[in-house]
Amino acid sequence: MCYFQPVTWKEFASLHPFIPNNQALGYLRMFHELEKDLCEITGFDKISFQPNSGAQGEYAGLRVIMAYLQAMGETHRKVCLIPTSAHGTNPASAQLCGMKIQGIDVDKNGAVCMKQLKENVEKHKDTLACLMITYPSTYGVFDSTIREICDMIHHFGGQVYMDGANMNAQVGICRPGDFGADVSHLNLHKTFCIPHGGGGPGMGPIGVKAHLAPYLPSHPVIQPYGMESPDSKSFGVISASPYGSSAILPISWSYIKMMGPAGLRQASEMAILNANYMSRRLDGYYKTLYKNDHGFVAHEFIIDCREFKKTANVEVVDIAKRLQDYGFHAPTTSWPVVGTLMVEPTESEHKDELDRFCDALIAIRYEIKQIEEGKIDKKINPLKMAPHCQQDVIVGNWDRPYDKVTAVYPAAFVIPSTKFWPTVGRIDDIYGDQNLVCSCPPMSTYESPFIEEPVVEERSIAV
Ligand SMILES: *Cc1c(COP(=O)(O)O)cnc(C)c1O
């Protein structure tokens, strides 16, 4: 089966990462074309394909900034301003680079607080290295002052690192290189179609403006093309291979070619439209935490579930687990704001699917309401007991104050032929995280080569 997947063809898959550039002319051509397309999409001048993930791109990008500042004789610039709406990897990367992190608050709409930003830029004007900003932010907000923000940083001698993980809301519409970013990573495994379920592999190339290009990652074995010049001032190496996980780049290359400029723009527009559609449909049931003054969100939005703790003793985890009974894997839970759900529909789901998901959340809101009104028990209810697996309803006596149908077929669209059955019931996540259990066979299994059938102790717990 896999034989038919072009990315597994030996011409793509069997090249050694250290193959000399002149023996990999096909790859080289693909790098050039992909670089050209990504530069066109982002407004940058040069791309490095070396970082293997978004976080590694951040680290590489910050190192590029540091190398640039060093070359300018400004090594004392160490302060990195980061709005609180940033992804957690941002402060982690800045810390790894040895920068001094200064957080910047957001306002009631979730946008960067301009007053506080200005105060901090002025306070640190002699030591300002950069701003790390995610646009649109992880709060699902397009900062309308983004140009002003970038100008301010430049005015005070800093560089702008734009976290480009949310390019899904910009491709074909606007370009970071145009509104002031100096360097940015792209998550090819998010925006450009590389599947990344189960943790990889990913690709987090960085794009830079021309003044930063000489400082991009190099490699001791194979100099990435364009970095061969003797005046290259590269900060060094970021990955074991010169072009990262280049074997998956054909996916992004093909995606861009097949979508074309109009298709790419349409994908961004659909992603934004879908998020706004869902935010509106859920209005009145759930509060969208951050919206702009016109009531719009970017390509993702956060719904606030914190009040239900007070009104019904329901926590966000109960909603997440209950969604399984409706056939959905929960969206991002308690991140980037604790007690909330962050919904990012993207462009790729059908409207029926978006509606089913909204219907499930609305039905769950109705269940919460029944708890609020005292119509169902505060402790033993479909939310607190979720998810419900087959064993719950088949084995033993059903002694709960709600019926089995409510438990496992909670909505009209949950039907036997397509029902998704969770395999395990409610687990205490925190307990599990804090009490790790080794599920390998015990040492005794290996003691004697004459043991015919190793006795494996059942010590694993399902997580
Ligand atoms: C996903 C993401 C990252 C990190 O990317 P990885 O490839 O997971 O390392 C950084 N910033 C934002 C905003 C993201 O969404």
Short mmCIF file of C-alpha atoms and ligand atoms in Angstrom, two decimals:
data_model
loop_
_atom_site.label_atom_id
_atom_site.label_comp_id
_atom_site.label_asym_id
_atom_site.label_seq_id
_atom_site.Cartn_x
_atom_site.Cartn_y
_atom_site.Cartn_z
CA MET A 1 0.00 0.00 0.00
CA CYS A 2 2.69 2.45 1.09
CA TYR A 3 4.44 1.66 -2.15
CA PHE A 4 2.04 4.01 -3.86
CA GLN A 5 2.79 6.98 -1.60
CA PRO A 6 5.25 9.08 -3.63
CA VAL A 7 6.99 10.30 -0.49
CA THR A 8 8.15 6.71 0.11
CA TRP A 9 9.66 6.28 -3.37
CA LYS A 10 13.35 5.52 -3.07
CA GLU A 11 14.20 8.61 -5.11
CA PHE A 12 12.80 10.67 -2.26
CA ALA A 13 13.25 8.41 0.72
CA SER A 14 16.61 6.71 0.30
CA LEU A 15 19.02 9.63 0.10
CA HIS A 16 21.54 9.97 2.88
CA PRO A 17 21.28 13.31 4.65
CA PHE A 18 24.99 13.96 4.02
CA ILE A 19 24.86 13.27 0.30
CA PRO A 20 26.88 15.94 -1.53
CA ASN A 21 24.68 18.67 -2.96
CA ASN A 22 25.73 17.87 -6.54
CA GLN A 23 24.45 14.28 -6.19
CA ALA A 24 21.03 15.42 -5.02
CA LEU A 25 20.09 17.79 -7.80
CA GLY A 26 16.41 16.84 -7.60
CA TYR A 27 16.24 17.71 -3.93
CA LEU A 28 18.20 20.88 -4.56
CA ARG A 29 15.70 21.93 -7.17
CA MET A 30 12.85 21.21 -4.77
CA PHE A 31 14.56 23.23 -2.00
CA HIS A 32 14.95 26.16 -4.38
CA GLU A 33 11.35 26.03 -5.55
CA LEU A 34 9.97 25.59 -2.05
CA GLU A 35 12.17 28.40 -0.78
CA LYS A 36 10.95 30.66 -3.57
CA ASP A 37 7.31 29.84 -2.84
CA LEU A 38 7.70 30.29 0.91
CA CYS A 39 9.50 33.61 0.39
CA GLU A 40 6.65 34.73 -1.85
CA ILE A 41 4.11 33.67 0.77
CA THR A 42 5.89 35.28 3.73
CA GLY A 43 7.70 38.27 2.24
CA PHE A 44 11.07 37.03 3.47
CA ASP A 45 14.30 36.85 1.45
CA LYS A 46 15.88 33.56 2.52
CA ILE A 47 14.75 30.32 4.12
CA SER A 48 16.71 27.81 6.21
CA PHE A 49 15.26 24.31 6.12
CA GLN A 50 17.37 23.07 8.98
CA PRO A 51 15.05 23.31 12.04
CA ASN A 52 12.95 20.19 12.61
CA SER A 53 10.09 21.78 14.56
CA GLY A 54 8.49 25.09 15.35
CA ALA A 55 10.25 25.28 18.69
CA GLN A 56 13.59 24.51 17.05
CA GLY A 57 12.84 27.22 14.51
CA GLU A 58 12.31 29.68 17.35
CA TYR A 59 15.62 28.74 18.89
CA ALA A 60 17.39 28.99 15.53
CA GLY A 61 15.72 32.33 14.76
CA LEU A 62 16.71 33.82 18.09
CA ARG A 63 20.27 32.59 17.63
CA VAL A 64 20.28 34.32 14.24
CA ILE A 65 19.18 37.53 15.94
CA MET A 66 21.88 37.15 18.58
CA ALA A 67 24.57 36.51 15.94
CA TYR A 68 23.39 39.60 14.07
CA LEU A 69 23.46 41.74 17.21
CA GLN A 70 26.91 40.44 18.00
CA ALA A 71 28.14 41.37 14.53
CA MET A 72 26.71 44.85 15.11
CA GLY A 73 28.68 45.07 18.36
CA GLU A 74 25.50 45.00 20.43
CA THR A 75 25.99 41.92 22.59
CA HIS A 76 24.54 43.79 25.56
CA ARG A 77 21.10 43.53 23.94
CA LYS A 78 19.61 40.56 25.75
CA VAL A 79 16.01 41.49 26.61
CA CYS A 80 13.27 39.57 24.83
CA LEU A 81 9.74 40.95 25.17
CA ILE A 82 7.00 38.31 24.96
CA PRO A 83 3.26 39.00 25.17
CA THR A 84 1.43 36.65 27.53
CA SER A 85 -0.66 35.46 24.56
CA ALA A 86 2.43 33.64 23.25
CA HIS A 87 2.89 29.90 22.87
CA GLY A 88 4.82 28.37 25.79
CA THR A 89 7.68 27.46 23.49
CA ASN A 90 8.48 31.19 23.01
CA PRO A 91 9.76 31.92 26.53
CA ALA A 92 11.37 28.45 26.61
CA SER A 93 13.37 29.20 23.43
CA ALA A 94 14.38 32.66 24.66
CA GLN A 95 15.53 31.12 27.93
CA LEU A 96 17.60 28.50 26.07
CA CYS A 97 19.31 31.32 24.20
CA GLY A 98 20.20 33.02 27.44
CA MET A 99 17.93 36.00 26.83
CA LYS A 100 16.21 37.96 29.58
CA ILE A 101 12.46 37.54 29.27
CA GLN A 102 10.00 40.33 29.96
CA GLY A 103 6.28 39.49 29.69
CA ILE A 104 3.75 41.93 28.25
CA ASP A 105 0.06 41.74 29.25
CA VAL A 106 -2.91 41.69 26.92
CA ASP A 107 -6.03 43.88 27.10
CA LYS A 108 -9.66 42.78 27.48
CA ASN A 109 -9.80 41.80 23.79
CA GLY A 110 -6.69 39.65 24.13
CA ALA A 111 -4.59 42.12 22.10
CA VAL A 112 -1.11 43.23 23.19
CA CYS A 113 -1.38 46.05 25.73
CA MET A 114 0.24 48.94 23.84
CA LYS A 115 0.74 51.07 26.92
CA GLN A 116 2.67 48.36 28.72
CA LEU A 117 4.63 47.49 25.60
CA LYS A 118 5.69 51.13 25.18
CA GLU A 119 6.72 51.41 28.82
CA ASN A 120 8.84 48.29 28.56
CA VAL A 121 10.43 49.19 25.26
CA GLU A 122 11.47 52.53 26.72
CA LYS A 123 12.63 51.01 29.96
CA HIS A 124 14.82 48.45 28.15
CA LYS A 125 15.76 50.58 25.15
CA ASP A 126 19.49 50.05 25.61
CA THR A 127 19.27 46.31 26.15
CA LEU A 128 16.34 45.37 23.90
CA ALA A 129 17.21 42.38 21.68
CA CYS A 130 13.84 41.47 20.27
CA LEU A 131 10.13 40.99 20.56
CA MET A 132 8.66 37.51 20.07
CA ILE A 133 5.12 37.83 18.90
CA THR A 134 2.65 35.28 17.60
CA TYR A 135 0.41 36.69 14.89
CA PRO A 136 -2.47 36.02 14.95
CA SER A 137 -1.98 35.10 18.57
CA THR A 138 -2.73 31.90 20.39
CA TYR A 139 -5.73 33.73 21.84
CA GLY A 140 -7.19 33.80 18.33
CA VAL A 141 -6.63 37.54 17.93
CA PHE A 142 -5.23 39.56 15.05
CA ASP A 143 -3.40 42.39 16.82
CA SER A 144 -4.60 45.35 14.79
CA THR A 145 -1.55 47.35 15.91
CA ILE A 146 0.96 44.80 14.59
CA ARG A 147 2.64 47.30 12.25
CA GLU A 148 2.92 49.88 15.01
CA ILE A 149 4.32 47.20 17.36
CA CYS A 150 7.04 46.16 14.87
CA ASP A 151 7.94 49.80 14.12
CA MET A 152 8.29 50.54 17.81
CA ILE A 153 10.67 47.60 18.35
CA HIS A 154 12.80 48.62 15.35
CA HIS A 155 12.85 52.23 16.49
CA PHE A 156 14.47 51.12 19.74
CA GLY A 157 17.06 48.90 18.06
CA GLY A 158 15.35 45.52 18.49
CA GLN A 159 14.47 42.79 16.03
CA VAL A 160 11.04 41.21 15.58
CA TYR A 161 10.68 37.44 15.83
CA MET A 162 7.25 36.50 14.60
CA ASP A 163 6.03 33.06 15.61
CA GLY A 164 4.55 31.90 12.31
CA ALA A 165 2.76 28.79 13.56
CA ASN A 166 -0.54 30.51 12.81
CA MET A 167 0.29 31.27 9.17
CA ASN A 168 -2.87 29.32 8.38
CA ALA A 169 -4.66 32.63 8.99
CA GLN A 170 -2.32 34.68 6.76
CA VAL A 171 -1.22 32.70 3.71
CA GLY A 172 -2.38 34.55 0.59
CA ILE A 173 -3.80 37.44 2.62
CA CYS A 174 -0.87 39.22 4.27
CA ARG A 175 2.86 38.67 4.72
CA PRO A 176 4.93 38.96 7.91
CA GLY A 177 7.87 40.30 5.90
CA ASP A 178 5.68 43.22 4.79
CA PHE A 179 4.44 44.36 8.17
CA GLY A 180 7.69 44.26 10.08
CA ALA A 181 8.83 40.76 11.05
CA ASP A 182 12.58 40.15 10.61
CA VAL A 183 12.50 36.41 11.17
CA SER A 184 9.79 33.83 11.54
CA HIS A 185 9.38 30.07 11.61
CA LEU A 186 6.82 28.20 9.58
CA ASN A 187 5.28 25.01 10.88
CA LEU A 188 5.16 23.01 7.67
CA HIS A 189 3.48 20.25 9.70
CA LYS A 190 0.66 22.63 10.54
CA THR A 191 0.12 25.18 7.80
CA PHE A 192 1.64 23.26 4.90
CA CYS A 193 -0.02 19.92 5.23
CA ILE A 194 2.64 17.55 6.63
CA PRO A 195 0.74 15.07 8.80
CA HIS A 196 2.07 15.10 12.35
CA GLY A 197 -0.15 12.89 14.45
CA GLY A 198 1.67 11.19 17.29
CA GLY A 199 4.45 13.71 17.52
CA GLY A 200 6.25 13.99 14.25
CA PRO A 201 8.18 14.26 12.12
CA GLY A 202 7.82 17.98 11.63
CA MET A 203 9.60 20.77 9.83
CA GLY A 204 10.04 24.27 11.22
CA PRO A 205 12.07 26.19 8.62
CA ILE A 206 12.78 29.85 9.30
CA GLY A 207 12.45 32.75 6.93
CA VAL A 208 14.53 35.90 7.36
CA LYS A 209 14.94 39.34 5.87
CA ALA A 210 18.15 39.83 3.87
CA HIS A 211 20.08 41.47 6.71
CA LEU A 212 19.81 38.28 8.78
CA ALA A 213 20.54 35.80 5.97
CA PRO A 214 24.32 35.48 6.57
CA TYR A 215 23.65 34.29 10.12
CA LEU A 216 21.39 31.32 9.27
CA PRO A 217 22.36 27.77 10.33
CA SER A 218 25.28 26.15 8.55
CA HIS A 219 26.54 22.57 8.74
CA PRO A 220 30.03 21.08 9.22
CA VAL A 221 29.58 18.26 6.68
CA ILE A 222 27.29 19.65 3.99
CA GLN A 223 27.06 23.40 3.67
CA PRO A 224 23.42 24.21 2.92
CA TYR A 225 23.24 25.88 -0.48
CA GLY A 226 23.56 29.63 -0.28
CA MET A 227 25.62 29.34 2.91
CA GLU A 228 28.86 28.38 1.14
CA SER A 229 30.18 31.90 0.87
CA PRO A 230 33.33 32.53 2.90
CA ASP A 231 31.76 35.60 4.49
CA SER A 232 28.95 33.51 5.98
CA LYS A 233 28.61 34.51 9.61
CA SER A 234 26.40 31.59 10.60
CA PHE A 235 25.79 31.08 14.30
CA GLY A 236 26.40 27.33 13.83
CA VAL A 237 24.36 24.17 13.60
CA ILE A 238 20.81 23.49 14.74
CA SER A 239 20.15 19.92 13.51
CA ALA A 240 22.14 16.81 12.73
CA SER A 241 21.29 17.08 9.05
CA PRO A 242 21.80 20.14 6.84
CA TYR A 243 18.17 20.38 5.68
CA GLY A 244 16.33 18.92 8.66
CA SER A 245 13.78 16.20 7.88
CA SER A 246 13.97 17.00 4.20
CA ALA A 247 12.34 13.71 3.17
CA ILE A 248 8.94 15.15 4.12
CA LEU A 249 9.40 18.45 2.27
CA PRO A 250 7.89 17.00 -0.94
CA ILE A 251 4.54 17.05 0.93
CA SER A 252 4.62 20.82 1.44
CA TRP A 253 6.05 21.36 -2.04
CA SER A 254 3.17 19.36 -3.58
CA TYR A 255 0.57 21.03 -1.39
CA ILE A 256 1.65 24.51 -2.49
CA LYS A 257 1.83 23.52 -6.16
CA MET A 258 -1.56 21.81 -6.10
CA MET A 259 -3.33 24.57 -4.18
CA GLY A 260 -1.88 27.41 -6.23
CA PRO A 261 -2.09 31.04 -5.09
CA ALA A 262 -5.90 31.21 -5.17
CA GLY A 263 -6.30 27.89 -3.37
CA LEU A 264 -3.88 28.85 -0.61
CA ARG A 265 -5.72 32.10 -0.03
CA GLN A 266 -9.03 30.29 0.01
CA ALA A 267 -7.74 27.88 2.65
CA SER A 268 -6.81 30.78 4.94
CA GLU A 269 -10.17 32.44 4.35
CA MET A 270 -12.03 29.21 5.10
CA ALA A 271 -10.02 28.66 8.28
CA ILE A 272 -10.95 32.14 9.51
CA LEU A 273 -14.55 31.81 8.36
CA ASN A 274 -14.98 28.42 10.04
CA ALA A 275 -13.67 29.70 13.36
CA ASN A 276 -15.95 32.71 13.26
CA TYR A 277 -18.92 30.58 12.22
CA MET A 278 -18.42 28.26 15.18
CA SER A 279 -17.79 31.07 17.62
CA ARG A 280 -21.12 32.64 16.52
CA ARG A 281 -23.02 29.36 16.62
CA LEU A 282 -21.86 28.76 20.18
CA ASP A 283 -22.69 32.33 21.21
CA GLY A 284 -25.26 32.34 24.00
CA TYR A 285 -24.13 28.89 25.15
CA TYR A 286 -20.45 29.51 25.66
CA LYS A 287 -18.56 32.76 25.94
CA THR A 288 -15.75 33.30 23.44
CA LEU A 289 -13.03 34.68 25.69
CA TYR A 290 -11.38 37.09 23.25
CA LYS A 291 -12.94 38.85 20.26
CA ASN A 292 -12.11 42.10 18.59
CA ASP A 293 -14.38 45.16 18.84
CA HIS A 294 -16.41 43.92 15.87
CA GLY A 295 -16.99 40.55 17.51
CA PHE A 296 -14.63 38.63 15.26
CA VAL A 297 -11.91 36.10 16.02
CA ALA A 298 -8.95 34.92 13.91
CA HIS A 299 -8.63 31.27 12.85
CA GLU A 300 -9.15 29.90 16.35
CA PHE A 301 -11.02 30.90 19.47
CA ILE A 302 -11.14 30.14 23.16
CA ILE A 303 -14.38 29.22 24.92
CA ASP A 304 -14.53 29.94 28.59
CA CYS A 305 -15.76 27.05 30.75
CA ARG A 306 -14.61 28.39 34.10
CA GLU A 307 -17.98 29.66 35.37
CA PHE A 308 -19.50 26.14 35.24
CA LYS A 309 -17.28 25.13 38.13
CA LYS A 310 -19.26 27.53 40.32
CA THR A 311 -22.70 26.97 38.82
CA ALA A 312 -22.64 23.20 38.32
CA ASN A 313 -19.38 21.81 39.71
CA VAL A 314 -18.46 21.04 36.08
CA GLU A 315 -14.87 21.49 34.94
CA VAL A 316 -13.45 21.74 31.46
CA VAL A 317 -12.13 18.19 31.73
CA ASP A 318 -15.70 16.91 32.23
CA ILE A 319 -16.74 18.59 28.99
CA ALA A 320 -13.70 17.17 27.22
CA LYS A 321 -14.45 13.63 28.42
CA ARG A 322 -18.16 13.94 27.65
CA LEU A 323 -17.33 14.93 24.06
CA GLN A 324 -16.04 11.38 23.58
CA ASP A 325 -19.56 10.06 24.13
CA TYR A 326 -20.65 12.30 21.26
CA GLY A 327 -17.85 10.90 19.11
CA PHE A 328 -15.38 13.76 19.31
CA HIS A 329 -11.84 14.05 20.50
CA ALA A 330 -11.77 17.18 22.62
CA PRO A 331 -10.03 20.26 21.27
CA THR A 332 -7.06 21.73 23.15
CA THR A 333 -8.01 21.75 26.82
CA SER A 334 -6.89 24.26 29.46
CA TRP A 335 -4.48 25.90 27.06
CA PRO A 336 -3.46 28.64 26.50
CA VAL A 337 -5.85 29.63 29.30
CA VAL A 338 -6.61 27.23 32.16
CA GLY A 339 -10.25 26.09 32.33
CA THR A 340 -10.98 26.79 28.67
CA LEU A 341 -11.22 24.98 25.35
CA MET A 342 -9.30 26.30 22.35
CA VAL A 343 -11.06 25.47 19.10
CA GLU A 344 -9.20 25.58 15.80
CA PRO A 345 -11.40 24.08 13.08
CA THR A 346 -8.98 24.80 10.15
CA GLU A 347 -10.21 24.84 6.57
CA SER A 348 -10.45 21.11 6.12
CA GLU A 349 -13.65 20.04 7.90
CA HIS A 350 -17.00 19.91 6.16
CA LYS A 351 -19.71 22.25 7.46
CA ASP A 352 -21.77 19.24 8.62
CA GLU A 353 -18.89 18.20 10.82
CA LEU A 354 -18.49 21.69 12.28
CA ASP A 355 -22.24 21.72 12.97
CA ARG A 356 -22.17 18.31 14.63
CA PHE A 357 -19.36 19.47 16.87
CA CYS A 358 -21.28 22.65 17.79
CA ASP A 359 -24.43 20.54 18.36
CA ALA A 360 -22.48 18.32 20.74
CA LEU A 361 -21.19 21.30 22.71
CA ILE A 362 -24.65 22.84 22.81
CA ALA A 363 -26.16 19.55 24.04
CA ILE A 364 -23.48 19.40 26.72
CA ARG A 365 -24.36 22.95 27.71
CA TYR A 366 -27.95 21.77 28.15
CA GLU A 367 -26.72 18.96 30.40
CA ILE A 368 -24.79 21.51 32.45
CA LYS A 369 -27.96 23.61 32.70
CA GLN A 370 -29.84 20.65 34.10
CA ILE A 371 -27.21 20.31 36.79
CA GLU A 372 -27.38 24.05 37.48
CA GLU A 373 -31.13 23.76 37.91
CA GLY A 374 -30.83 20.78 40.23
CA LYS A 375 -32.62 18.47 37.78
CA ILE A 376 -29.75 16.01 37.75
CA ASP A 377 -27.29 15.01 40.41
CA LYS A 378 -24.22 17.21 40.93
CA LYS A 379 -21.89 14.26 41.44
CA ILE A 380 -23.26 11.34 39.46
CA ASN A 381 -24.24 12.75 36.09
CA PRO A 382 -23.34 12.09 32.43
CA LEU A 383 -20.58 14.69 32.55
CA LYS A 384 -18.82 13.59 35.70
CA MET A 385 -19.06 9.90 34.72
CA ALA A 386 -17.97 10.42 31.09
CA PRO A 387 -16.73 8.84 28.95
CA HIS A 388 -19.00 5.78 28.90
CA CYS A 389 -17.54 2.61 27.49
CA GLN A 390 -19.34 -0.59 26.47
CA GLN A 391 -18.51 -2.30 29.73
CA ASP A 392 -20.33 0.41 31.68
CA VAL A 393 -23.62 -0.28 29.96
CA ILE A 394 -23.32 -4.03 29.35
CA VAL A 395 -21.72 -5.48 32.47
CA GLY A 396 -23.41 -5.41 35.89
CA ASN A 397 -26.32 -3.40 37.18
CA TRP A 398 -26.98 0.08 35.88
CA ASP A 399 -27.57 2.05 39.05
CA ARG A 400 -26.99 5.58 37.88
CA PRO A 401 -29.61 8.33 38.12
CA TYR A 402 -29.60 8.80 34.33
CA ASP A 403 -30.41 6.24 31.67
CA LYS A 404 -28.10 4.24 29.42
CA VAL A 405 -29.28 5.88 26.22
CA THR A 406 -28.38 9.29 27.58
CA ALA A 407 -24.99 7.86 28.47
CA VAL A 408 -23.98 6.36 25.15
CA TYR A 409 -26.35 7.79 22.53
CA PRO A 410 -26.64 11.36 23.78
CA ALA A 411 -27.61 12.98 20.45
CA ALA A 412 -29.60 12.03 17.37
CA PHE A 413 -26.43 11.99 15.26
CA VAL A 414 -24.77 9.42 17.52
CA ILE A 415 -26.02 6.22 15.91
CA PRO A 416 -25.02 2.56 16.33
CA SER A 417 -23.50 2.11 12.87
CA THR A 418 -20.96 4.88 13.36
CA LYS A 419 -20.78 5.06 17.15
CA PHE A 420 -17.28 5.61 18.48
CA TRP A 421 -16.79 3.61 21.68
CA PRO A 422 -14.27 4.95 24.17
CA THR A 423 -12.26 1.96 25.38
CA VAL A 424 -11.67 3.14 28.93
CA GLY A 425 -13.84 5.00 31.39
CA ARG A 426 -12.91 8.04 33.46
CA ILE A 427 -9.30 8.15 34.55
CA ASP A 428 -7.80 10.45 37.13
CA ASP A 429 -5.42 12.20 34.72
CA ILE A 430 -3.43 14.06 37.33
CA TYR A 431 -2.95 10.95 39.46
CA GLY A 432 -1.80 9.08 36.35
CA ASP A 433 0.64 11.79 35.36
CA GLN A 434 2.13 11.88 38.84
CA ASN A 435 2.31 8.11 39.39
CA LEU A 436 4.06 6.55 36.46
CA VAL A 437 3.82 2.80 36.13
CA CYS A 438 6.36 0.85 34.15
CA SER A 439 4.65 -1.58 31.82
CA CYS A 440 7.79 -3.43 30.71
CA PRO A 441 8.19 -7.08 31.70
CA PRO A 442 9.97 -7.44 35.06
CA MET A 443 13.69 -8.29 35.26
CA SER A 444 12.89 -11.87 36.27
CA THR A 445 11.63 -12.50 32.74
CA TYR A 446 15.17 -12.21 31.48
CA GLU A 447 16.97 -14.06 34.26
CA SER A 448 17.19 -17.55 32.79
CA PRO A 449 17.38 -18.41 29.12
CA PHE A 450 15.64 -21.72 29.97
CA ILE A 451 12.34 -20.23 31.02
CA GLU A 452 9.98 -21.47 28.40
CA GLU A 453 7.18 -19.04 28.79
CA PRO A 454 8.12 -15.78 30.44
CA VAL A 455 5.65 -14.81 33.12
CA VAL A 456 4.77 -11.22 32.55
CA GLU A 457 3.43 -9.49 35.60
CA GLU A 458 0.32 -7.47 34.91
CA ARG A 459 1.46 -4.16 36.19
CA SER A 460 0.34 -1.78 33.56
CA ILE A 461 -2.54 0.59 33.96
CA ALA A 462 -4.29 1.85 30.92
CA VAL A 463 -3.75 5.49 30.23
C1 LIG B 1 2.72 24.60 17.52
C2 LIG B 1 3.23 25.93 17.89
C3 LIG B 1 4.58 26.13 18.21
C4 LIG B 1 5.57 25.00 18.33
O1 LIG B 1 5.74 24.25 17.20
P1 LIG B 1 6.28 22.75 17.32
O2 LIG B 1 6.47 22.32 15.91
O3 LIG B 1 5.23 21.98 18.05
O4 LIG B 1 7.57 22.80 18.07
C5 LIG B 1 5.00 27.41 18.49
N1 LIG B 1 4.15 28.44 18.49
C6 LIG B 1 2.85 28.29 18.20
C7 LIG B 1 1.94 29.50 18.20
C8 LIG B 1 2.33 27.04 17.89
O5 LIG B 1 1.03 26.90 17.63
#
